[in-house]
Amino acid sequence: MKTNHSTNVSRREFLQQAATGAAGLAIGLGVTGFQNAPGKAKIPVGVELYSVREECKVDFPGTLAAVAKIGFKGVEFAGYWGRSAKELRKMLDDNGIVACGTHTPYETFLPEKIDATIEFNQIIGNKFLICPSMSARTRNDWIAKAEMFNGIADKLKPHGMWTGYHSHAQDYHKVEGETIWDIFFTHTKPEVIMQLDTANTAEGGADPVAVLNKYPGRVRSIHIKPFGTGPEAVIGEDKIDWPGVFGFCESVGGTKWYVVEHETSSKPVETLKRTYAALKQLGKV
């Protein structure tokens, strides 16, 4: 997700609001030739629920069921639509899917809230607690943030959980000669997940594949999002180097989940169906 996207509700606002409310497809750019190696287990594919945020507001259980029916194996939460952890877990179990992540607001990682955050994620069965956005002014401020997340990683480790940070375009701006992304991830432990968002990275002027290749083993979860060819384009119809992305994730990335996100479609559920069909043609599902 992007915090500065021109949708009706920004990502940060959406997280806060939701949390407080308690295949005939033409694949372009030559990606059709990139298939999983024979016999190699496929990386499971989930959906970031911000993709269907308006649908979740109207009918959260129905939207969750629709995502599962398409064939996706998990969902990454961006808010909880007033449901308790036990209610969420029941809905996941009823639909035969799992929580493949939560976009957990920065504030819920703070010392006074972290224990409750851990308990909530234990109940829903989630292992990946990803901070969707945060801000700092100076290089030293970002290093302090990195040290904080090293401590969070240590606290989560006994629970079999991981923390991480999600990329936005602004994370590729330079502070004192170095990108925010590089400052943060060169000062965090390997246990801190680098959740790169392909479209946000490209929007920030960086090459997603080049950024990935700087950090082998750290991309346990990645947002696979189209970029550059209009609001309805899906994976393979856009400008991302998908062979490069998939090749990294399936060799040295340490990737455990592909997380589909699509923010701009006027028909989000139909677009998720088209995305699934595209991934099927690519041999990813």
PDB file of C-alpha atoms in Angstrom:
ATOM      1  CA  MET A   1       0.000   0.000   0.000  1.00  0.00           C
ATOM      2  CA  LYS A   2       0.974   3.593  -0.381  1.00  0.00           C
ATOM      3  CA  THR A   3       0.324   6.293   2.170  1.00  0.00           C
ATOM      4  CA  ASN A   4       0.139   8.986  -0.501  1.00  0.00           C
ATOM      5  CA  HIS A   5      -2.177   7.191  -2.926  1.00  0.00           C
ATOM      6  CA  SER A   6      -5.065   9.239  -4.274  1.00  0.00           C
ATOM      7  CA  THR A   7      -7.794   6.936  -3.004  1.00  0.00           C
ATOM      8  CA  ASN A   8     -10.627   8.106  -0.771  1.00  0.00           C
ATOM      9  CA  VAL A   9      -8.937   6.745   2.331  1.00  0.00           C
ATOM     10  CA  SER A  10      -5.183   6.770   2.874  1.00  0.00           C
ATOM     11  CA  ARG A  11      -3.504   3.624   4.114  1.00  0.00           C
ATOM     12  CA  ARG A  12      -2.723   5.082   7.525  1.00  0.00           C
ATOM     13  CA  GLU A  13      -6.268   6.421   7.936  1.00  0.00           C
ATOM     14  CA  PHE A  14      -7.667   3.100   6.785  1.00  0.00           C
ATOM     15  CA  LEU A  15      -5.617   1.128   9.312  1.00  0.00           C
ATOM     16  CA  GLN A  16      -6.600   3.444  12.121  1.00  0.00           C
ATOM     17  CA  GLN A  17     -10.300   3.430  11.217  1.00  0.00           C
ATOM     18  CA  ALA A  18     -10.504  -0.312  10.751  1.00  0.00           C
ATOM     19  CA  ALA A  19      -8.520  -1.052  13.896  1.00  0.00           C
ATOM     20  CA  THR A  20     -10.604   1.212  16.004  1.00  0.00           C
ATOM     21  CA  GLY A  21     -13.731  -0.348  14.611  1.00  0.00           C
ATOM     22  CA  ALA A  22     -12.125  -3.073  16.776  1.00  0.00           C
ATOM     23  CA  ALA A  23      -8.592 -16.895 -17.895  1.00  0.00           C
ATOM     24  CA  GLY A  24      -8.385 -15.233 -21.111  1.00  0.00           C
ATOM     25  CA  LEU A  25      -5.557 -12.913 -20.189  1.00  0.00           C
ATOM     26  CA  ALA A  26      -2.886 -11.483 -22.462  1.00  0.00           C
ATOM     27  CA  ILE A  27       0.384 -11.720 -20.567  1.00  0.00           C
ATOM     28  CA  GLY A  28       2.899  -9.151 -21.839  1.00  0.00           C
ATOM     29  CA  LEU A  29       6.581  -8.329 -21.424  1.00  0.00           C
ATOM     30  CA  GLY A  30       7.717 -11.907 -21.978  1.00  0.00           C
ATOM     31  CA  VAL A  31       6.843 -13.141 -18.484  1.00  0.00           C
ATOM     32  CA  THR A  32       4.951 -16.186 -19.720  1.00  0.00           C
ATOM     33  CA  GLY A  33       8.176 -18.138 -19.968  1.00  0.00           C
ATOM     34  CA  PHE A  34       9.013 -17.901 -16.281  1.00  0.00           C
ATOM     35  CA  GLN A  35       7.787 -21.033 -14.514  1.00  0.00           C
ATOM     36  CA  ASN A  36       8.629 -22.723 -11.235  1.00  0.00           C
ATOM     37  CA  ALA A  37      11.308 -25.396 -11.458  1.00  0.00           C
ATOM     38  CA  PRO A  38       9.737 -28.862 -11.868  1.00  0.00           C
ATOM     39  CA  GLY A  39       9.098 -30.517  -8.511  1.00  0.00           C
ATOM     40  CA  LYS A  40       9.833 -27.369  -6.542  1.00  0.00           C
ATOM     41  CA  ALA A  41       7.203 -26.330  -4.006  1.00  0.00           C
ATOM     42  CA  LYS A  42       5.380 -23.157  -4.946  1.00  0.00           C
ATOM     43  CA  ILE A  43       5.422 -20.126  -2.690  1.00  0.00           C
ATOM     44  CA  PRO A  44       1.848 -19.651  -1.406  1.00  0.00           C
ATOM     45  CA  VAL A  45      -0.034 -16.579  -2.566  1.00  0.00           C
ATOM     46  CA  GLY A  46      -2.178 -14.382  -0.322  1.00  0.00           C
ATOM     47  CA  VAL A  47      -4.045 -11.102  -0.668  1.00  0.00           C
ATOM     48  CA  GLU A  48      -3.508  -7.825   1.150  1.00  0.00           C
ATOM     49  CA  LEU A  49      -7.041  -6.938   2.225  1.00  0.00           C
ATOM     50  CA  TYR A  50      -6.457  -3.249   1.553  1.00  0.00           C
ATOM     51  CA  SER A  51      -7.106  -4.316  -2.043  1.00  0.00           C
ATOM     52  CA  VAL A  52     -10.777  -4.849  -1.131  1.00  0.00           C
ATOM     53  CA  ARG A  53     -11.087  -2.262   1.638  1.00  0.00           C
ATOM     54  CA  GLU A  54     -14.429  -0.836   0.504  1.00  0.00           C
ATOM     55  CA  GLU A  55     -15.912  -4.323   0.118  1.00  0.00           C
ATOM     56  CA  CYS A  56     -14.708  -5.244   3.609  1.00  0.00           C
ATOM     57  CA  LYS A  57     -16.511  -2.215   5.031  1.00  0.00           C
ATOM     58  CA  VAL A  58     -19.797  -3.423   3.560  1.00  0.00           C
ATOM     59  CA  ASP A  59     -19.480  -7.205   4.009  1.00  0.00           C
ATOM     60  CA  PHE A  60     -16.280  -8.360   5.641  1.00  0.00           C
ATOM     61  CA  PRO A  61     -17.219 -12.068   6.015  1.00  0.00           C
ATOM     62  CA  GLY A  62     -18.509 -12.197   2.445  1.00  0.00           C
ATOM     63  CA  THR A  63     -15.404 -10.516   1.075  1.00  0.00           C
ATOM     64  CA  LEU A  64     -13.136 -12.913   2.950  1.00  0.00           C
ATOM     65  CA  ALA A  65     -15.126 -15.827   1.535  1.00  0.00           C
ATOM     66  CA  ALA A  66     -14.863 -14.378  -1.987  1.00  0.00           C
ATOM     67  CA  VAL A  67     -11.068 -14.081  -1.712  1.00  0.00           C
ATOM     68  CA  ALA A  68     -10.827 -17.678  -0.496  1.00  0.00           C
ATOM     69  CA  LYS A  69     -13.124 -18.908  -3.283  1.00  0.00           C
ATOM     70  CA  ILE A  70     -10.806 -17.433  -5.922  1.00  0.00           C
ATOM     71  CA  GLY A  71      -8.095 -19.752  -4.624  1.00  0.00           C
ATOM     72  CA  PHE A  72      -5.781 -17.562  -2.548  1.00  0.00           C
ATOM     73  CA  LYS A  73      -4.238 -19.345   0.432  1.00  0.00           C
ATOM     74  CA  GLY A  74      -4.093 -16.477   2.900  1.00  0.00           C
ATOM     75  CA  VAL A  75      -4.858 -12.859   3.669  1.00  0.00           C
ATOM     76  CA  GLU A  76      -2.820 -10.041   5.106  1.00  0.00           C
ATOM     77  CA  PHE A  77      -4.890  -7.821   7.359  1.00  0.00           C
ATOM     78  CA  ALA A  78      -4.915  -4.029   7.192  1.00  0.00           C
ATOM     79  CA  GLY A  79      -7.387  -3.457   9.998  1.00  0.00           C
ATOM     80  CA  TYR A  80      -9.914  -5.802  11.554  1.00  0.00           C
ATOM     81  CA  TRP A  81     -13.332  -4.233  10.915  1.00  0.00           C
ATOM     82  CA  GLY A  82     -14.417  -4.369  14.537  1.00  0.00           C
ATOM     83  CA  ARG A  83     -13.845  -8.101  14.931  1.00  0.00           C
ATOM     84  CA  SER A  84     -12.072  -9.724  17.837  1.00  0.00           C
ATOM     85  CA  ALA A  85      -9.077 -11.980  17.282  1.00  0.00           C
ATOM     86  CA  LYS A  86     -11.211 -15.052  17.996  1.00  0.00           C
ATOM     87  CA  GLU A  87     -13.843 -13.943  15.489  1.00  0.00           C
ATOM     88  CA  LEU A  88     -11.173 -13.385  12.847  1.00  0.00           C
ATOM     89  CA  ARG A  89      -9.633 -16.788  13.490  1.00  0.00           C
ATOM     90  CA  LYS A  90     -13.010 -18.487  13.108  1.00  0.00           C
ATOM     91  CA  MET A  91     -13.628 -16.747   9.784  1.00  0.00           C
ATOM     92  CA  LEU A  92     -10.203 -17.794   8.534  1.00  0.00           C
ATOM     93  CA  ASP A  93     -10.733 -21.384   9.613  1.00  0.00           C
ATOM     94  CA  ASP A  94     -14.242 -21.499   8.145  1.00  0.00           C
ATOM     95  CA  ASN A  95     -12.848 -20.421   4.757  1.00  0.00           C
ATOM     96  CA  GLY A  96      -9.809 -22.702   4.827  1.00  0.00           C
ATOM     97  CA  ILE A  97      -7.285 -19.862   4.674  1.00  0.00           C
ATOM     98  CA  VAL A  98      -4.673 -18.440   7.034  1.00  0.00           C
ATOM     99  CA  ALA A  99      -3.347 -15.079   8.122  1.00  0.00           C
ATOM    100  CA  CYS A 100      -0.198 -14.518   6.061  1.00  0.00           C
ATOM    101  CA  GLY A 101       0.511 -11.200   7.744  1.00  0.00           C
ATOM    102  CA  THR A 102      -0.845  -8.155   9.496  1.00  0.00           C
ATOM    103  CA  HIS A 103      -0.058  -4.571   8.684  1.00  0.00           C
ATOM    104  CA  THR A 104       0.346  -3.545  12.276  1.00  0.00           C
ATOM    105  CA  PRO A 105       0.449   0.197  13.027  1.00  0.00           C
ATOM    106  CA  TYR A 106       3.718   1.494  14.461  1.00  0.00           C
ATOM    107  CA  GLU A 107       2.031   2.492  17.704  1.00  0.00           C
ATOM    108  CA  THR A 108       1.086  -1.109  18.491  1.00  0.00           C
ATOM    109  CA  PHE A 109       4.764  -2.090  18.529  1.00  0.00           C
ATOM    110  CA  LEU A 110       5.511   0.305  21.383  1.00  0.00           C
ATOM    111  CA  PRO A 111       6.436  -1.223  24.776  1.00  0.00           C
ATOM    112  CA  GLU A 112       3.059  -0.542  26.379  1.00  0.00           C
ATOM    113  CA  LYS A 113       1.169  -2.332  23.568  1.00  0.00           C
ATOM    114  CA  ILE A 114       3.508  -5.003  22.222  1.00  0.00           C
ATOM    115  CA  ASP A 115       2.320  -7.787  24.553  1.00  0.00           C
ATOM    116  CA  ALA A 116      -1.300  -7.278  23.499  1.00  0.00           C
ATOM    117  CA  THR A 117      -0.186  -7.176  19.860  1.00  0.00           C
ATOM    118  CA  ILE A 118       1.600 -10.506  20.254  1.00  0.00           C
ATOM    119  CA  GLU A 119      -1.412 -12.117  21.910  1.00  0.00           C
ATOM    120  CA  PHE A 120      -3.768 -10.867  19.182  1.00  0.00           C
ATOM    121  CA  ASN A 121      -1.562 -12.293  16.433  1.00  0.00           C
ATOM    122  CA  GLN A 122      -1.124 -15.581  18.263  1.00  0.00           C
ATOM    123  CA  ILE A 123      -4.888 -16.029  18.326  1.00  0.00           C
ATOM    124  CA  ILE A 124      -5.354 -15.361  14.614  1.00  0.00           C
ATOM    125  CA  GLY A 125      -2.356 -17.550  13.798  1.00  0.00           C
ATOM    126  CA  ASN A 126      -0.207 -14.854  12.218  1.00  0.00           C
ATOM    127  CA  LYS A 127       3.597 -14.979  12.269  1.00  0.00           C
ATOM    128  CA  PHE A 128       4.448 -11.870  10.230  1.00  0.00           C
ATOM    129  CA  LEU A 129       3.838  -8.526  11.997  1.00  0.00           C
ATOM    130  CA  ILE A 130       4.691  -5.871   9.423  1.00  0.00           C
ATOM    131  CA  CYS A 131       4.869  -2.153  10.142  1.00  0.00           C
ATOM    132  CA  PRO A 132       3.150  -0.491   7.171  1.00  0.00           C
ATOM    133  CA  SER A 133       4.644   2.976   7.591  1.00  0.00           C
ATOM    134  CA  MET A 134       6.665   5.165   9.902  1.00  0.00           C
ATOM    135  CA  SER A 135       8.554   8.428   9.685  1.00  0.00           C
ATOM    136  CA  ALA A 136      11.779   9.965  10.914  1.00  0.00           C
ATOM    137  CA  ARG A 137      13.779  13.038   9.958  1.00  0.00           C
ATOM    138  CA  THR A 138      17.480  12.298  10.193  1.00  0.00           C
ATOM    139  CA  ARG A 139      19.801   9.390   9.507  1.00  0.00           C
ATOM    140  CA  ASN A 140      20.288   8.901  13.234  1.00  0.00           C
ATOM    141  CA  ASP A 141      16.498   8.865  13.730  1.00  0.00           C
ATOM    142  CA  TRP A 142      16.219   6.041  11.200  1.00  0.00           C
ATOM    143  CA  ILE A 143      19.050   4.150  12.849  1.00  0.00           C
ATOM    144  CA  ALA A 144      17.194   4.472  16.161  1.00  0.00           C
ATOM    145  CA  LYS A 145      14.085   3.034  14.472  1.00  0.00           C
ATOM    146  CA  ALA A 146      16.197   0.144  13.177  1.00  0.00           C
ATOM    147  CA  GLU A 147      17.510  -0.567  16.661  1.00  0.00           C
ATOM    148  CA  MET A 148      13.952  -0.522  17.986  1.00  0.00           C
ATOM    149  CA  PHE A 149      12.910  -3.142  15.425  1.00  0.00           C
ATOM    150  CA  ASN A 150      15.926  -5.279  16.302  1.00  0.00           C
ATOM    151  CA  GLY A 151      14.548  -5.350  19.834  1.00  0.00           C
ATOM    152  CA  ILE A 152      11.063  -6.208  18.590  1.00  0.00           C
ATOM    153  CA  ALA A 153      12.498  -9.067  16.518  1.00  0.00           C
ATOM    154  CA  ASP A 154      14.207 -10.424  19.634  1.00  0.00           C
ATOM    155  CA  LYS A 155      10.948 -10.223  21.595  1.00  0.00           C
ATOM    156  CA  LEU A 156       8.974 -11.995  18.866  1.00  0.00           C
ATOM    157  CA  LYS A 157      11.491 -14.765  18.227  1.00  0.00           C
ATOM    158  CA  PRO A 158      10.478 -17.021  21.164  1.00  0.00           C
ATOM    159  CA  HIS A 159       6.906 -16.879  19.836  1.00  0.00           C
ATOM    160  CA  GLY A 160       7.917 -17.984  16.339  1.00  0.00           C
ATOM    161  CA  MET A 161       6.994 -14.555  14.979  1.00  0.00           C
ATOM    162  CA  TRP A 162       8.748 -12.004  12.792  1.00  0.00           C
ATOM    163  CA  THR A 163       8.519  -8.265  12.405  1.00  0.00           C
ATOM    164  CA  GLY A 164       9.307  -6.192   9.339  1.00  0.00           C
ATOM    165  CA  TYR A 165       8.815  -2.965   7.436  1.00  0.00           C
ATOM    166  CA  HIS A 166       6.840  -2.317   4.238  1.00  0.00           C
ATOM    167  CA  SER A 167       8.188  -0.107   1.467  1.00  0.00           C
ATOM    168  CA  HIS A 168       6.729   3.112   0.105  1.00  0.00           C
ATOM    169  CA  ALA A 169       7.975   5.461  -2.579  1.00  0.00           C
ATOM    170  CA  GLN A 170       9.375   7.885  -0.012  1.00  0.00           C
ATOM    171  CA  ASP A 171      11.600   5.169   1.461  1.00  0.00           C
ATOM    172  CA  TYR A 172      13.839   5.550  -1.600  1.00  0.00           C
ATOM    173  CA  HIS A 173      14.448   9.238  -0.945  1.00  0.00           C
ATOM    174  CA  LYS A 174      17.926   9.978   0.320  1.00  0.00           C
ATOM    175  CA  VAL A 175      18.762  11.244   3.781  1.00  0.00           C
ATOM    176  CA  GLU A 176      22.333  12.397   4.191  1.00  0.00           C
ATOM    177  CA  GLY A 177      23.367  10.631   0.999  1.00  0.00           C
ATOM    178  CA  GLU A 178      21.687   7.259   1.552  1.00  0.00           C
ATOM    179  CA  THR A 179      18.151   6.020   0.937  1.00  0.00           C
ATOM    180  CA  ILE A 180      15.913   5.569   3.957  1.00  0.00           C
ATOM    181  CA  TRP A 181      15.421   1.939   2.907  1.00  0.00           C
ATOM    182  CA  ASP A 182      19.147   1.223   2.970  1.00  0.00           C
ATOM    183  CA  ILE A 183      19.719   3.067   6.238  1.00  0.00           C
ATOM    184  CA  PHE A 184      17.003   1.050   7.940  1.00  0.00           C
ATOM    185  CA  PHE A 185      17.882  -2.362   6.541  1.00  0.00           C
ATOM    186  CA  THR A 186      21.637  -2.082   6.867  1.00  0.00           C
ATOM    187  CA  HIS A 187      21.095  -1.411  10.581  1.00  0.00           C
ATOM    188  CA  THR A 188      18.542  -4.154  11.240  1.00  0.00           C
ATOM    189  CA  LYS A 189      19.141  -7.827  11.891  1.00  0.00           C
ATOM    190  CA  PRO A 190      18.459 -10.412   9.187  1.00  0.00           C
ATOM    191  CA  GLU A 191      15.403 -11.410  11.221  1.00  0.00           C
ATOM    192  CA  VAL A 192      13.690  -8.107  10.351  1.00  0.00           C
ATOM    193  CA  ILE A 193      11.638  -8.751   7.198  1.00  0.00           C
ATOM    194  CA  MET A 194      12.151  -6.522   4.183  1.00  0.00           C
ATOM    195  CA  GLN A 195       8.609  -6.442   2.782  1.00  0.00           C
ATOM    196  CA  LEU A 196       9.277  -4.804  -0.551  1.00  0.00           C
ATOM    197  CA  ASP A 197       6.292  -3.516  -2.525  1.00  0.00           C
ATOM    198  CA  THR A 198       7.105  -3.782  -6.224  1.00  0.00           C
ATOM    199  CA  ALA A 199       4.955  -0.854  -7.375  1.00  0.00           C
ATOM    200  CA  ASN A 200       5.865   1.482  -4.523  1.00  0.00           C
ATOM    201  CA  THR A 201       9.542   0.782  -5.132  1.00  0.00           C
ATOM    202  CA  ALA A 202       9.242   1.567  -8.837  1.00  0.00           C
ATOM    203  CA  GLU A 203       7.237   4.694  -8.044  1.00  0.00           C
ATOM    204  CA  GLY A 204      10.062   5.809  -5.765  1.00  0.00           C
ATOM    205  CA  GLY A 205      12.460   5.657  -8.696  1.00  0.00           C
ATOM    206  CA  ALA A 206      14.212   2.443  -7.673  1.00  0.00           C
ATOM    207  CA  ASP A 207      14.527  -0.857  -9.533  1.00  0.00           C
ATOM    208  CA  PRO A 208      12.694  -3.506  -7.472  1.00  0.00           C
ATOM    209  CA  VAL A 209      14.970  -6.317  -8.651  1.00  0.00           C
ATOM    210  CA  ALA A 210      18.127  -4.350  -7.870  1.00  0.00           C
ATOM    211  CA  VAL A 211      16.832  -3.542  -4.379  1.00  0.00           C
ATOM    212  CA  LEU A 212      15.893  -7.179  -3.784  1.00  0.00           C
ATOM    213  CA  ASN A 213      19.295  -8.443  -4.832  1.00  0.00           C
ATOM    214  CA  LYS A 214      20.995  -6.266  -2.212  1.00  0.00           C
ATOM    215  CA  TYR A 215      19.207  -8.184   0.559  1.00  0.00           C
ATOM    216  CA  PRO A 216      19.179 -11.948  -0.051  1.00  0.00           C
ATOM    217  CA  GLY A 217      17.323 -13.995   2.524  1.00  0.00           C
ATOM    218  CA  ARG A 218      15.363 -11.091   3.951  1.00  0.00           C
ATOM    219  CA  VAL A 219      12.235 -10.985   1.811  1.00  0.00           C
ATOM    220  CA  ARG A 220      10.096 -13.510   3.659  1.00  0.00           C
ATOM    221  CA  SER A 221       7.018 -11.613   2.492  1.00  0.00           C
ATOM    222  CA  ILE A 222       6.710  -9.458  -0.617  1.00  0.00           C
ATOM    223  CA  HIS A 223       3.908  -7.371  -2.088  1.00  0.00           C
ATOM    224  CA  ILE A 224       3.538  -8.227  -5.774  1.00  0.00           C
ATOM    225  CA  LYS A 225       1.766  -5.240  -7.262  1.00  0.00           C
ATOM    226  CA  PRO A 226       1.586  -4.082 -10.909  1.00  0.00           C
ATOM    227  CA  PHE A 227       3.007  -0.732 -11.920  1.00  0.00           C
ATOM    228  CA  GLY A 228       3.002   1.618 -14.847  1.00  0.00           C
ATOM    229  CA  THR A 229       0.194   0.733 -17.254  1.00  0.00           C
ATOM    230  CA  GLY A 230      -3.092   1.984 -15.841  1.00  0.00           C
ATOM    231  CA  PRO A 231      -5.437   1.345 -12.916  1.00  0.00           C
ATOM    232  CA  GLU A 232      -6.860  -1.977 -14.140  1.00  0.00           C
ATOM    233  CA  ALA A 233      -3.618  -3.682 -15.234  1.00  0.00           C
ATOM    234  CA  VAL A 234      -2.675  -6.894 -13.455  1.00  0.00           C
ATOM    235  CA  ILE A 235       0.614  -8.742 -13.086  1.00  0.00           C
ATOM    236  CA  GLY A 236       2.119  -9.360 -16.518  1.00  0.00           C
ATOM    237  CA  GLU A 237       0.310  -6.447 -18.150  1.00  0.00           C
ATOM    238  CA  ASP A 238       2.574  -3.885 -16.500  1.00  0.00           C
ATOM    239  CA  LYS A 239       6.218  -2.752 -16.425  1.00  0.00           C
ATOM    240  CA  ILE A 240       7.627  -4.722 -13.460  1.00  0.00           C
ATOM    241  CA  ASP A 241      10.417  -7.193 -14.261  1.00  0.00           C
ATOM    242  CA  TRP A 242       8.468 -10.193 -12.983  1.00  0.00           C
ATOM    243  CA  PRO A 243      10.995 -12.834 -14.053  1.00  0.00           C
ATOM    244  CA  GLY A 244      13.573 -10.957 -12.000  1.00  0.00           C
ATOM    245  CA  VAL A 245      11.271 -10.653  -8.984  1.00  0.00           C
ATOM    246  CA  PHE A 246      10.127 -14.277  -9.035  1.00  0.00           C
ATOM    247  CA  GLY A 247      13.620 -15.521  -9.790  1.00  0.00           C
ATOM    248  CA  PHE A 248      15.007 -13.783  -6.699  1.00  0.00           C
ATOM    249  CA  CYS A 249      12.185 -14.888  -4.410  1.00  0.00           C
ATOM    250  CA  GLU A 250      12.387 -18.509  -5.521  1.00  0.00           C
ATOM    251  CA  SER A 251      16.155 -18.783  -5.218  1.00  0.00           C
ATOM    252  CA  VAL A 252      17.815 -16.556  -2.618  1.00  0.00           C
ATOM    253  CA  GLY A 253      14.985 -14.428  -1.231  1.00  0.00           C
ATOM    254  CA  GLY A 254      13.912 -16.702   1.589  1.00  0.00           C
ATOM    255  CA  THR A 255      10.364 -15.829   0.529  1.00  0.00           C
ATOM    256  CA  LYS A 256       7.502 -17.586   2.319  1.00  0.00           C
ATOM    257  CA  TRP A 257       4.573 -15.596   0.910  1.00  0.00           C
ATOM    258  CA  TYR A 258       3.679 -13.708  -2.222  1.00  0.00           C
ATOM    259  CA  VAL A 259       1.107 -11.097  -1.180  1.00  0.00           C
ATOM    260  CA  VAL A 260      -1.019  -9.698  -4.003  1.00  0.00           C
ATOM    261  CA  GLU A 261      -2.046  -6.085  -3.662  1.00  0.00           C
ATOM    262  CA  HIS A 262      -4.057  -4.017  -6.131  1.00  0.00           C
ATOM    263  CA  GLU A 263      -5.141  -0.573  -4.983  1.00  0.00           C
ATOM    264  CA  THR A 264      -6.593   1.099  -8.043  1.00  0.00           C
ATOM    265  CA  SER A 265      -9.228  -1.111  -9.654  1.00  0.00           C
ATOM    266  CA  SER A 266     -12.847  -0.036  -9.865  1.00  0.00           C
ATOM    267  CA  LYS A 267     -13.825  -3.725  -9.539  1.00  0.00           C
ATOM    268  CA  PRO A 268     -11.394  -5.122  -6.943  1.00  0.00           C
ATOM    269  CA  VAL A 269     -12.778  -8.653  -6.611  1.00  0.00           C
ATOM    270  CA  GLU A 270     -12.886  -9.148 -10.384  1.00  0.00           C
ATOM    271  CA  THR A 271      -9.350  -7.811 -10.605  1.00  0.00           C
ATOM    272  CA  LEU A 272      -8.203 -10.302  -7.980  1.00  0.00           C
ATOM    273  CA  LYS A 273      -9.741 -13.051 -10.148  1.00  0.00           C
ATOM    274  CA  ARG A 274      -7.804 -11.757 -13.162  1.00  0.00           C
ATOM    275  CA  THR A 275      -4.641 -11.579 -11.074  1.00  0.00           C
ATOM    276  CA  TYR A 276      -5.081 -15.175  -9.945  1.00  0.00           C
ATOM    277  CA  ALA A 277      -5.567 -16.237 -13.579  1.00  0.00           C
ATOM    278  CA  ALA A 278      -2.370 -14.416 -14.539  1.00  0.00           C
ATOM    279  CA  LEU A 279      -0.425 -16.087 -11.739  1.00  0.00           C
ATOM    280  CA  LYS A 280      -1.855 -19.445 -12.775  1.00  0.00           C
ATOM    281  CA  GLN A 281      -0.633 -18.924 -16.311  1.00  0.00           C
ATOM    282  CA  LEU A 282       2.792 -18.097 -14.887  1.00  0.00           C
ATOM    283  CA  GLY A 283       2.765 -21.306 -12.847  1.00  0.00           C
ATOM    284  CA  LYS A 284       2.653 -19.535  -9.497  1.00  0.00           C
ATOM    285  CA  VAL A 285      -0.635 -21.004  -8.239  1.00  0.00           C
TER     286      VAL A 285
END
